[in-house]
Amino acid sequence: MRIVVLAGGIGGARFLRGLKQAAPDAEITVIGNTGDDIHLFGLKVCPDLDTVMYTLGGGINEEQGWGRRDESFTVKEELAAYGVGPEWFGLGDRDFATHIVRTQMLGAGYPLSAVTEALCDRWRPGVRLLPMSDDRVETHVAIEVDGERRAVHFQEYWVKLRASVDALAVVPVGAETAKPAPGVLEALAGADLILFPPSNPVVSIGTILAVPGIREAVAAAGAPVVGLSPIVGDAPVRGMADKVLAAVGVESTAAAVARHYGAGLLDGWLVDTVDADAVAEVEAAGIRCRAVPLLMTDPDATAAMAREALTLAEEVRG
Ligand SMILES: O=c1nc2n(C[C@H](O)[C@H](O)[C@H](O)CO)c3cc(O)ccc3cc-2c(=O)[nH]1
């Protein structure tokens, strides 16, 4: 079975671990968000691609959900000693090697998709990991500080500011001229199932869908499209998705996110059991809906969620 998953960072990566357990024989292609990418110290950092690669490859810092386990920060400390920032983005010594290899290969002319394939040769994540695009897309967030509006890089908003101020707008800069990476449209056209994991609907899945051609390919796919709500009990399970949902005028509920994606994209939507009262609203929007446990408390719970998504997909396939 060919499954395509549009994934962001931590939530998407954790879900993929459960999906691999639930469907060990499936051929999984991950279309990874690159809007979180940031250039630091002359290096290109791809947080969402690395989180998927490290999580499925066994190198992730499990508590954080990002970065490497058994990490040290000597290079970061030395950079700070030179007064070279930013200090708010925690790049570890092992992680630096990934960004050095990536930047070296990009400098040699390899596209990001080829670089990602090369990095995955080491990590063997057990899925095909494609960036959404080989072109540069960087999400910026419009904020207002001391009466003055300005745009900050998503990572500055997310990590330095901890989303402590309202996001007035979220803009995936460059998306409008970006092209889907090689293999992305083909994977969507050939999929037996397309999944939206509990990733951030705005800055992760929304950014992937903002690349011209991808939303259309998902909508046109003959395969069922099934999503899992990242919002449980009117709050994000993790992260600060509510802050960016507000920026696009979507309330932080499981039903509102389903309606945000729309029946044109989604065929099925899983909400958590605490949101069972949302099922009727989602079904009224033309999207098949089921209430099941959605907390990824451990790999078995996540595998159970993935199995529920596979079951709903078969119901939808009809
Ligand atoms: O909250 C943080 N998130 C950090 N993240 C997470 C990152 O902001 C998020 O993974 C995504 O961009 C949102 O999904 C990192 C991810 C990397 O790949 C590399 C370094 C970092 C560093 C931080 C950090 O210092 N603090």
Coordinates of C-alpha atoms and ligand atoms in Angstrom, one line a residue:
M1 CA 0.0 0.0 0.0
R2 CA 1.4 3.4 -1.0
I3 CA 0.8 6.0 1.7
V4 CA 1.8 9.7 1.4
V5 CA 2.0 11.8 4.6
L6 CA 2.3 15.6 4.6
A7 CA 4.4 16.1 7.8
G8 CA 5.7 19.0 9.8
G9 CA 7.9 18.6 12.8
I10 CA 7.4 16.9 16.2
G11 CA 3.8 15.8 15.9
G12 CA 4.2 14.5 12.3
A13 CA 7.4 12.6 13.1
R14 CA 5.9 10.9 16.2
F15 CA 2.8 10.0 14.2
L16 CA 5.0 8.5 11.4
R17 CA 6.7 6.2 14.0
G18 CA 3.2 4.8 14.9
L19 CA 2.2 4.5 11.2
K20 CA 5.3 2.4 10.4
Q21 CA 4.3 0.1 13.4
A22 CA 0.6 0.0 12.2
A23 CA 1.5 -0.6 8.5
P24 CA 4.9 -2.3 8.4
D25 CA 4.4 -3.4 4.8
A26 CA 3.3 0.0 3.5
E27 CA 5.5 2.1 1.2
I28 CA 5.4 5.5 3.0
T29 CA 6.4 8.8 1.3
V30 CA 6.7 11.8 3.5
I31 CA 6.3 15.3 2.0
G32 CA 8.2 17.4 4.6
N33 CA 7.6 21.1 5.4
T34 CA 10.6 23.3 4.7
G35 CA 9.0 26.6 5.7
D36 CA 10.6 26.4 9.1
D37 CA 14.1 26.3 7.5
I38 CA 16.5 28.9 8.8
H39 CA 20.0 30.0 7.7
L40 CA 22.3 30.4 10.7
F41 CA 26.1 30.7 10.9
G42 CA 26.2 30.3 7.1
L43 CA 24.4 26.9 7.3
K44 CA 21.0 25.9 6.1
V45 CA 19.0 24.2 9.0
C46 CA 15.9 22.2 8.1
P47 CA 14.1 21.5 11.4
D48 CA 11.1 19.6 10.1
L49 CA 13.1 17.4 7.7
D50 CA 15.7 16.7 10.4
T51 CA 13.0 15.9 13.1
V52 CA 11.4 13.3 10.8
M53 CA 14.9 11.9 9.9
Y54 CA 16.2 11.7 13.4
T55 CA 12.9 10.5 14.9
L56 CA 12.5 7.6 12.5
G57 CA 16.3 7.0 12.3
G58 CA 16.7 6.6 16.1
G59 CA 18.8 9.8 16.7
I60 CA 16.1 12.1 18.1
N61 CA 16.2 13.8 21.5
E62 CA 13.0 12.1 22.7
E63 CA 12.0 14.5 25.4
Q64 CA 12.5 17.6 23.2
G65 CA 11.2 16.0 20.0
W66 CA 13.8 17.9 18.1
G67 CA 17.6 17.8 17.8
R68 CA 19.9 14.9 18.6
R69 CA 20.1 12.8 21.8
D70 CA 23.4 12.6 23.6
E71 CA 24.1 16.1 22.4
S72 CA 26.7 18.6 23.5
F73 CA 26.9 22.3 22.7
T74 CA 30.6 23.2 22.6
V75 CA 30.4 24.8 19.1
K76 CA 27.4 26.9 20.3
E77 CA 29.4 28.0 23.4
E78 CA 32.4 28.9 21.3
L79 CA 30.3 30.9 18.8
A80 CA 28.8 32.8 21.8
A81 CA 32.3 33.5 23.1
Y82 CA 32.9 35.3 19.8
G83 CA 29.7 37.2 20.3
V84 CA 28.2 35.5 17.3
G85 CA 24.5 34.8 17.7
P86 CA 21.8 34.0 17.8
E87 CA 22.0 32.2 21.1
W88 CA 18.3 31.4 21.3
F89 CA 18.4 28.6 18.8
G90 CA 19.9 25.5 20.3
L91 CA 22.1 23.9 17.7
G92 CA 24.1 21.0 19.1
D93 CA 27.5 19.7 18.0
R94 CA 26.1 16.5 16.4
D95 CA 23.3 18.5 14.7
F96 CA 25.9 20.9 13.3
A97 CA 27.4 18.1 11.2
T98 CA 24.0 17.6 9.5
H99 CA 23.8 21.3 8.6
I100 CA 27.5 21.3 7.4
V101 CA 26.9 18.3 5.1
R102 CA 23.7 19.8 3.8
T103 CA 25.2 23.2 3.2
Q104 CA 28.2 21.7 1.5
M105 CA 26.1 19.6 -0.8
L106 CA 23.8 22.6 -1.6
G107 CA 26.9 24.6 -2.4
A108 CA 28.1 21.9 -4.7
G109 CA 24.8 22.3 -6.7
Y110 CA 22.8 19.4 -5.3
P111 CA 19.1 20.2 -4.8
L112 CA 17.6 19.9 -1.3
S113 CA 15.8 16.7 -2.4
A114 CA 19.1 15.0 -3.3
V115 CA 20.7 16.3 -0.1
T116 CA 17.9 14.9 2.0
E117 CA 18.2 11.5 0.2
A118 CA 21.9 11.5 1.0
L119 CA 21.4 12.3 4.6
C120 CA 18.7 9.6 4.9
D121 CA 21.3 7.1 3.5
R122 CA 22.8 7.3 6.9
W123 CA 19.7 7.5 9.0
R124 CA 17.6 4.9 7.1
P125 CA 14.2 6.4 8.4
G126 CA 12.3 3.6 6.6
V127 CA 10.2 6.2 4.6
R128 CA 11.0 8.2 1.5
L129 CA 11.5 11.7 2.8
L130 CA 10.9 14.5 0.2
P131 CA 11.1 18.2 0.9
M132 CA 7.9 19.9 -0.3
S133 CA 10.1 21.9 -2.6
D134 CA 13.8 22.4 -3.6
D135 CA 13.1 26.1 -3.7
R136 CA 13.7 28.3 -0.7
V137 CA 10.5 29.0 1.3
E138 CA 10.7 30.6 4.7
T139 CA 7.8 31.3 6.9
H140 CA 7.7 34.7 8.5
V141 CA 5.3 36.0 11.1
A142 CA 3.9 39.6 11.3
I143 CA 3.8 40.9 14.9
E144 CA 3.3 44.2 16.6
V145 CA 5.8 45.2 19.3
D146 CA 5.6 48.7 21.0
G147 CA 3.1 49.8 18.4
E148 CA 5.4 48.9 15.5
R149 CA 4.5 46.1 13.1
R150 CA 7.3 43.9 11.8
A151 CA 8.0 40.5 10.4
V152 CA 10.1 38.0 12.2
H153 CA 11.3 34.6 11.0
F154 CA 9.1 31.8 12.2
Q155 CA 11.9 30.4 14.4
E156 CA 12.4 33.7 16.1
Y157 CA 8.6 33.9 16.8
W158 CA 8.4 30.2 17.9
V159 CA 11.7 29.8 19.8
K160 CA 12.9 33.2 20.9
L161 CA 9.5 34.8 21.5
R162 CA 7.8 31.5 22.4
A163 CA 4.7 32.8 20.5
S164 CA 4.2 35.2 23.4
V165 CA 2.8 37.9 21.1
D166 CA -0.1 37.6 18.7
A167 CA 0.7 36.5 15.2
L168 CA -1.0 39.1 13.0
A169 CA -0.2 37.2 9.8
V170 CA 1.8 34.1 8.8
V171 CA 3.5 34.3 5.4
P172 CA 5.4 31.5 3.7
V173 CA 7.8 33.7 1.9
G174 CA 8.7 32.3 -1.5
A175 CA 5.9 29.7 -1.6
E176 CA 4.1 31.4 -4.5
T177 CA 7.1 30.8 -6.8
A178 CA 8.2 27.5 -5.4
K179 CA 7.8 24.3 -7.3
P180 CA 7.0 20.9 -5.8
A181 CA 10.2 18.8 -5.4
P182 CA 10.8 16.0 -7.8
G183 CA 8.6 13.0 -6.9
V184 CA 6.1 15.0 -4.8
L185 CA 3.3 15.2 -7.4
E186 CA 4.0 11.7 -8.7
A187 CA 3.7 10.3 -5.1
L188 CA 0.4 12.1 -4.6
A189 CA -1.0 10.9 -7.9
G190 CA 0.1 7.3 -7.2
A191 CA -1.0 7.2 -3.5
D192 CA -3.5 4.7 -2.2
L193 CA -3.9 6.9 0.9
I194 CA -3.0 10.5 1.8
L195 CA -2.7 11.4 5.5
F196 CA -2.5 14.7 7.3
P197 CA -0.9 13.8 10.7
P198 CA -1.4 16.0 13.8
S199 CA 1.1 18.6 12.6
N200 CA 0.5 22.3 12.7
P201 CA -2.3 23.1 10.2
V202 CA -0.9 26.5 9.4
V203 CA 2.9 26.5 9.5
S204 CA 3.4 22.9 8.6
I205 CA 0.6 21.3 6.5
G206 CA -0.6 24.7 5.4
T207 CA 2.8 25.7 4.2
I208 CA 3.2 22.4 2.2
L209 CA -0.3 23.1 0.6
A210 CA 0.8 26.6 -0.3
V211 CA 3.4 25.3 -2.8
P212 CA 1.5 25.7 -6.1
G213 CA 0.3 22.4 -7.4
I214 CA 0.4 20.4 -4.1
R215 CA -3.1 21.4 -2.8
E216 CA -4.5 20.7 -6.3
A217 CA -2.7 17.3 -6.4
V218 CA -4.2 16.3 -3.0
A219 CA -7.7 17.4 -4.0
A220 CA -7.4 15.6 -7.4
A221 CA -6.0 12.4 -5.9
G222 CA -8.2 9.3 -6.3
A223 CA -7.0 8.2 -2.9
P224 CA -8.8 8.9 0.4
V225 CA -7.4 11.9 2.3
V226 CA -7.7 11.4 6.1
G227 CA -6.5 13.8 8.8
L228 CA -5.9 13.6 12.5
S229 CA -6.7 16.6 14.6
P230 CA -3.8 18.3 16.3
I231 CA -6.3 20.1 18.5
V232 CA -7.7 18.1 21.4
G233 CA -10.2 19.7 23.8
D234 CA -9.9 23.1 22.1
A235 CA -6.2 23.3 22.7
P236 CA -3.1 22.1 20.8
V237 CA -1.7 18.9 22.2
R238 CA 1.8 20.4 21.9
G239 CA 3.3 23.6 20.6
M240 CA 1.4 26.8 20.1
A241 CA -0.8 26.0 17.0
D242 CA -3.6 28.1 18.5
K243 CA -1.5 31.2 18.1
V244 CA -1.0 30.7 14.4
L245 CA -4.6 29.4 13.9
A246 CA -5.8 32.7 15.2
A247 CA -3.7 34.5 12.6
V248 CA -5.6 32.8 9.9
G249 CA -9.0 33.3 11.6
V250 CA -9.5 29.7 12.6
E251 CA -10.7 28.9 16.1
S252 CA -8.7 26.4 18.0
T253 CA -11.2 23.4 17.8
A254 CA -11.0 20.0 16.1
A255 CA -14.0 20.9 14.0
A256 CA -12.7 24.3 12.9
V257 CA -9.4 22.8 11.7
A258 CA -11.3 20.2 9.7
R259 CA -13.5 22.9 8.1
H260 CA -10.3 25.0 7.5
Y261 CA -8.9 22.1 5.4
G262 CA -12.4 21.7 3.8
A263 CA -14.3 18.9 2.3
G264 CA -12.5 19.6 -1.0
L265 CA -9.4 18.2 0.5
L266 CA -10.4 16.0 3.4
D267 CA -12.5 12.9 3.1
G268 CA -12.1 11.8 6.7
W269 CA -11.1 13.4 10.0
L270 CA -10.3 11.9 13.4
V271 CA -11.0 13.8 16.5
D272 CA -10.2 12.8 20.1
T273 CA -12.8 11.2 22.3
V274 CA -13.1 14.4 24.3
D275 CA -14.2 16.1 21.2
A276 CA -16.9 13.6 20.3
D277 CA -19.5 16.4 20.2
A278 CA -17.6 17.7 17.1
V279 CA -18.3 14.7 15.0
A280 CA -21.7 15.9 13.9
E281 CA -20.4 19.3 12.9
V282 CA -17.5 17.8 10.9
E283 CA -19.9 15.3 9.1
A284 CA -22.2 18.2 8.4
A285 CA -19.3 19.8 6.5
G286 CA -19.2 16.7 4.3
I287 CA -16.2 15.1 6.0
R288 CA -16.5 11.6 7.5
C289 CA -15.6 11.8 11.2
R290 CA -14.8 9.5 14.0
A291 CA -13.8 10.2 17.7
V292 CA -10.9 8.0 18.9
P293 CA -8.1 8.5 21.4
L294 CA -5.6 10.9 19.8
L295 CA -2.9 11.4 22.4
M296 CA 0.4 10.0 21.2
T297 CA 1.4 9.0 24.7
D298 CA 3.6 6.1 23.5
P299 CA 4.3 4.3 20.2
D300 CA 1.5 1.7 20.8
A301 CA -1.0 4.5 21.3
T302 CA 0.2 6.2 18.2
A303 CA 0.0 3.0 16.2
A304 CA -3.6 2.6 17.4
M305 CA -4.3 6.1 16.0
A306 CA -2.7 5.2 12.7
R307 CA -4.8 2.1 12.5
E308 CA -7.9 4.2 13.1
A309 CA -6.9 6.4 10.2
L310 CA -6.4 3.4 8.0
T311 CA -9.8 2.1 9.0
L312 CA -11.5 5.4 8.3
A313 CA -9.8 5.5 5.0
E314 CA -11.3 2.2 4.0
E315 CA -14.7 3.3 5.1
V316 CA -14.4 6.5 3.0
R317 CA -13.0 4.5 0.0
G318 CA -16.4 2.8 0.2
Ligands
LIG1 O1 12.0 25.3 21.2 C1 13.0 25.1 20.6 N1 12.9 24.4 19.4 C2 14.0 24.2 18.7 N2 13.9 23.5 17.5 C3 12.6 23.0 17.2 C4 12.0 23.8 16.0 O2 11.8 25.2 16.3 C5 10.7 23.1 15.6 O3 11.0 21.8 15.5 C6 10.1 23.4 14.3 O4 10.6 24.4 13.6 C7 8.6 23.5 14.6 O5 8.0 22.3 14.2 C8 15.1 23.1 16.8 C9 15.0 22.3 15.7 C10 16.1 21.9 15.0 O6 16.0 21.1 13.9 C11 17.4 22.4 15.4 C12 17.5 23.2 16.5 C13 16.3 23.6 17.2 C14 16.4 24.4 18.4 C15 15.3 24.7 19.1 C16 15.3 25.5 20.3 O7 16.4 25.9 20.8 N3 14.2 25.6 21.0

